[in-house]
Amino acid sequence: MNTVLAAEAGGGTARNLTITLFLVFVAVTLAITIWASRQTKTATDFYAGGRSFSGFQNGMAIGGDYMSAASFLGIAGIIALYGYDGFLYSIGFLVAWLVALLLVAELLRNSGRYTMADVLAFRMRQRPVRTAAAVSTITVSIFYLLAQMVGAGALVALLLGIKPGTTFLGMDADTAKIATIIMVGALMIIYVTVGGMKGTTYVQIVKAFLLMTGALVMTVLVLAKYNFNLSALLGDAAATSGKGNAFLEPGLRYGVEVAGNSTQTFYNKMDLLSLGIALVLGTAGLPHILIRFYTVPTAKAARKSVLWAIGIIGTFYLLTLALGFGAAALVGGKAIVAQDKAGNTAAPQLAEELGRSFLGGDLGGATLLAIIAAVAFATILAVVAGLTLASSSSLAHDFYANVVKKGQTSERQEVRVARISALVIGAVSIALSIYAQSLNVAFLVALAFAVAASGNLPAILYSLFWKRFNTSGAVWAIYGGLVSAVFLVFFSPVVSGAPTSMFPDHDWQWFPLSNPGLLSIPFGFLCGWIGTVISKEHDEDKYAELEVRALTGAGAH
């Protein structure tokens, strides 16, 4: 079975098709963005899309915002290489939406306006809380942006067939990656500065439709290959993986039991627990997801949008199960690792194999590969646009308008600063991504989730549900969670001291877990409690007002 990503005959065709489809998607989305710019006249239009989206539209957009390249490429890859254990990410990402639905979505929609900090600062001193929220939002967003853009660079070099020693338009692989990162960064800046939330939302809706369609088609083809016999598919995947029945059982990657080393076994099990907690609690604290609840006109629409999102995202993660096991069975673990050690190319490789089987020969493989590659590009562009909008909104609305200008600014000035902020954040992300190409993408995403769950979530939940909570508590919670998460990761085996570390030749690690969530999330809640009880600030009337707004929507913008 030929599992090399592109045969000589099909390689050029795949490259041309990929470029053509990508350019078509860019042209369509730019047209949508320009159309949306004509509808964007006020700050509400720019930040919240005029609150004009239905529950279904916003649910699709949330799906488009949430199902990142890490979801599509990463989860399929990790299932293809580690079987049962890879599905942990799918379950964690999906269950996280129940936390968002039950505790955050409706209350946030009712009591905020444009950003996460609107809720936190409602009954507290504006400047310290908004500053802390802006710092946290930008930190989480930039880590997430790096993951997407580094992934984009690697994906493009791979899909254009640029390998060591080969060139494309005179560029070697490294130069092509840098050019791709700059191009993706430039496009995301255009989407946000020109189209605002309306343009970004429509781009995410289009991308969600494309991704669901692509994943569904591949799933049907995988099942058709096995006559819709799941048992045969799983059996073939286990046999081809080289790991036998262990491939279908837990413990291959997470919670590994090390014979004769009870300490390491304990750490492995705690690491599994830590990752699960970060995945489940992280979503409800992700700024680019939280601002999506402001784009609907009512609390009912906010609830409905989360239900649609759960349905769309849940279906997608079920499909990744078929994609992952399909890649293991039809492509094989060795061929996947030979192409990409992390397994990020499992889905494109599966697409090529399915194309060969059902469309015929290398040309068929190249065609389906090109389509799935274009969908992966669409995924990356839509997610980076959402992240850039979240961080530029926070910088303009929270920091500039309410901290620097103390609320004395016009809507036009605020939107102009948001557009300049998008340009600055885009430029910073491009620069960091160029230097971060050797970093582990999964590490960056996991860190974004851990930071969001450690700093943002305690502050949000305390603010909504604890009458005694005050300014000191909010600042302590955000900074305590943020700093502890970043600090623990820096001294973990993810950064140094292991062959798979970012700096494998150095060793300063002393924290044994790869994900800090198990300690940093409780520490964020503890900091919020300590900060609150040591301060005498207390405003029950303001809390009562927030409670009424959160539960009824009275006074909501």
Tab-separated table of N, CA and C in Angstrom, residues 393-450:
chain	number	residue	atom	x	y	z
A	393	SER	N	-10.671	43.345	20.929
A	393	SER	CA	-11.833	43.918	21.617
A	393	SER	C	-11.500	44.223	23.070
A	394	SER	N	-10.808	43.278	23.714
A	394	SER	CA	-10.454	43.471	25.121
A	394	SER	C	-9.484	44.634	25.290
A	395	LEU	N	-8.511	44.719	24.385
A	395	LEU	CA	-7.528	45.799	24.469
A	395	LEU	C	-8.196	47.156	24.277
A	396	ALA	N	-9.115	47.253	23.307
A	396	ALA	CA	-9.768	48.527	23.008
A	396	ALA	C	-10.840	48.878	24.039
A	397	HIS	N	-11.756	47.917	24.305
A	397	HIS	CA	-12.903	48.199	25.165
A	397	HIS	C	-12.523	48.232	26.644
A	398	ASP	N	-11.722	47.240	27.082
A	398	ASP	CA	-11.389	47.161	28.511
A	398	ASP	C	-10.254	48.104	28.890
A	399	PHE	N	-9.146	48.002	28.153
A	399	PHE	CA	-7.959	48.752	28.567
A	399	PHE	C	-8.001	50.214	28.094
A	400	TYR	N	-8.213	50.423	26.785
A	400	TYR	CA	-8.179	51.796	26.261
A	400	TYR	C	-9.380	52.621	26.742
A	401	ALA	N	-10.589	52.135	26.484
A	401	ALA	CA	-11.785	52.935	26.770
A	401	ALA	C	-12.030	53.108	28.268
A	402	ASN	N	-11.814	52.030	29.063
A	402	ASN	CA	-12.208	52.104	30.475
A	402	ASN	C	-11.061	52.304	31.457
A	403	VAL	N	-9.827	51.992	31.050
A	403	VAL	CA	-8.686	52.202	31.954
A	403	VAL	C	-7.944	53.475	31.574
A	404	VAL	N	-7.527	53.571	30.316
A	404	VAL	CA	-6.772	54.761	29.873
A	404	VAL	C	-7.664	55.992	29.821
A	405	LYS	N	-8.826	55.863	29.162
A	405	LYS	CA	-9.720	57.016	28.964
A	405	LYS	C	-10.803	57.124	30.035
A	406	LYS	N	-10.854	56.174	30.973
A	406	LYS	CA	-11.816	56.177	32.090
A	406	LYS	C	-13.259	56.322	31.608
A	407	GLY	N	-13.571	55.697	30.481
A	407	GLY	CA	-14.937	55.720	29.962
A	407	GLY	C	-15.291	56.950	29.153
A	408	GLN	N	-14.350	57.898	29.048
A	408	GLN	CA	-14.606	59.137	28.305
A	408	GLN	C	-14.097	59.017	26.872
A	409	THR	N	-14.790	58.217	26.072
A	409	THR	CA	-14.378	58.051	24.682
A	409	THR	C	-15.597	57.757	23.819
A	410	SER	N	-15.522	58.110	22.564
A	410	SER	CA	-16.654	57.862	21.671
A	410	SER	C	-16.563	56.444	21.097
A	411	GLU	N	-17.699	55.960	20.591
A	411	GLU	CA	-17.714	54.631	19.978
A	411	GLU	C	-16.751	54.564	18.796
A	412	ARG	N	-16.716	55.648	18.022
A	412	ARG	CA	-15.859	55.656	16.825
A	412	ARG	C	-14.388	55.520	17.211
A	413	GLN	N	-13.969	56.239	18.266
A	413	GLN	CA	-12.578	56.141	18.732
A	413	GLN	C	-12.268	54.714	19.194
A	414	GLU	N	-13.221	54.138	19.938
A	414	GLU	CA	-13.019	52.799	20.495
A	414	GLU	C	-12.843	51.762	19.380
A	415	VAL	N	-13.701	51.840	18.360
A	415	VAL	CA	-13.607	50.882	17.247
A	415	VAL	C	-12.305	51.084	16.478
A	416	ARG	N	-11.880	52.352	16.333
A	416	ARG	CA	-10.617	52.607	15.635
A	416	ARG	C	-9.452	51.975	16.403
A	417	VAL	N	-9.463	52.114	17.729
A	417	VAL	CA	-8.407	51.502	18.549
A	417	VAL	C	-8.476	49.975	18.454
A	418	ALA	N	-9.690	49.411	18.381
A	418	ALA	CA	-9.829	47.955	18.240
A	418	ALA	C	-9.181	47.493	16.940
A	419	ARG	N	-9.368	48.258	15.873
A	419	ARG	CA	-8.779	47.888	14.578
A	419	ARG	C	-7.249	47.993	14.630
A	420	ILE	N	-6.751	49.049	15.272
A	420	ILE	CA	-5.287	49.193	15.423
A	420	ILE	C	-4.752	48.046	16.295
A	421	SER	N	-5.509	47.690	17.348
A	421	SER	CA	-5.104	46.591	18.235
A	421	SER	C	-5.007	45.274	17.474
A	422	ALA	N	-5.976	45.043	16.571
A	422	ALA	CA	-5.949	43.816	15.764
A	422	ALA	C	-4.682	43.770	14.918
A	423	LEU	N	-4.301	44.928	14.397
A	423	LEU	CA	-3.080	45.018	13.586
A	423	LEU	C	-1.850	44.693	14.434
A	424	VAL	N	-1.790	45.272	15.645
A	424	VAL	CA	-0.638	45.062	16.540
A	424	VAL	C	-0.576	43.598	17.002
A	425	ILE	N	-1.730	43.061	17.453
A	425	ILE	CA	-1.759	41.674	17.936
A	425	ILE	C	-1.422	40.718	16.808
A	426	GLY	N	-1.932	41.008	15.601
A	426	GLY	CA	-1.599	40.183	14.433
A	426	GLY	C	-0.108	40.193	14.154
A	427	ALA	N	0.503	41.391	14.215
A	427	ALA	CA	1.947	41.517	13.953
A	427	ALA	C	2.762	40.768	15.010
A	428	VAL	N	2.360	40.896	16.292
A	428	VAL	CA	3.059	40.190	17.377
A	428	VAL	C	2.938	38.675	17.181
A	429	SER	N	1.737	38.226	16.827
A	429	SER	CA	1.515	36.782	16.619
A	429	SER	C	2.356	36.252	15.462
A	430	ILE	N	2.422	37.032	14.379
A	430	ILE	CA	3.233	36.628	13.225
A	430	ILE	C	4.701	36.485	13.646
A	431	ALA	N	5.208	37.517	14.355
A	431	ALA	CA	6.618	37.506	14.773
A	431	ALA	C	6.911	36.329	15.703
A	432	LEU	N	6.052	36.120	16.707
A	432	LEU	CA	6.276	35.026	17.654
A	432	LEU	C	6.162	33.669	16.967
A	433	SER	N	5.209	33.551	16.031
A	433	SER	CA	5.002	32.269	15.341
A	433	SER	C	6.212	31.882	14.500
A	434	ILE	N	6.855	32.883	13.898
A	434	ILE	CA	8.045	32.600	13.083
A	434	ILE	C	9.148	31.991	13.953
A	435	TYR	N	9.264	32.517	15.194
A	435	TYR	CA	10.303	31.996	16.096
A	435	TYR	C	9.832	30.764	16.874
A	436	ALA	N	8.525	30.485	16.820
A	436	ALA	CA	7.985	29.387	17.625
A	436	ALA	C	7.718	28.132	16.804
A	437	GLN	N	8.286	28.070	15.600
A	437	GLN	CA	7.960	26.947	14.714
A	437	GLN	C	8.406	25.594	15.262
A	438	SER	N	9.399	25.613	16.150
A	438	SER	CA	9.878	24.339	16.696
A	438	SER	C	9.077	23.909	17.926
A	439	LEU	N	8.155	24.768	18.384
A	439	LEU	CA	7.415	24.452	19.609
A	439	LEU	C	6.306	23.438	19.349
A	440	ASN	N	5.941	22.740	20.399
A	440	ASN	CA	4.897	21.732	20.332
A	440	ASN	C	3.524	22.410	20.307
A	441	VAL	N	2.760	22.177	19.246
A	441	VAL	CA	1.465	22.844	19.094
A	441	VAL	C	0.479	22.414	20.180
A	442	ALA	N	0.479	21.128	20.506
A	442	ALA	CA	-0.429	20.626	21.550
A	442	ALA	C	-0.136	21.298	22.890
A	443	PHE	N	1.129	21.544	23.156
A	443	PHE	CA	1.522	22.219	24.399
A	443	PHE	C	0.911	23.618	24.464
A	444	LEU	N	0.948	24.349	23.348
A	444	LEU	CA	0.418	25.709	23.329
A	444	LEU	C	-1.091	25.723	23.553
A	445	VAL	N	-1.799	24.782	22.930
A	445	VAL	CA	-3.253	24.711	23.097
A	445	VAL	C	-3.607	24.322	24.536
A	446	ALA	N	-2.917	23.307	25.060
A	446	ALA	CA	-3.184	22.857	26.428
A	446	ALA	C	-2.894	23.971	27.426
A	447	LEU	N	-1.861	24.749	27.166
A	447	LEU	CA	-1.532	25.862	28.052
A	447	LEU	C	-2.632	26.920	28.004
A	448	ALA	N	-3.156	27.218	26.810
A	448	ALA	CA	-4.247	28.189	26.682
A	448	ALA	C	-5.461	27.744	27.500
A	449	PHE	N	-5.801	26.457	27.419
A	449	PHE	CA	-6.934	25.932	28.190
A	449	PHE	C	-6.663	26.012	29.684
A	450	ALA	N	-5.445	25.622	30.091
A	450	ALA	CA	-5.107	25.632	31.520
A	450	ALA	C	-5.134	27.052	32.079
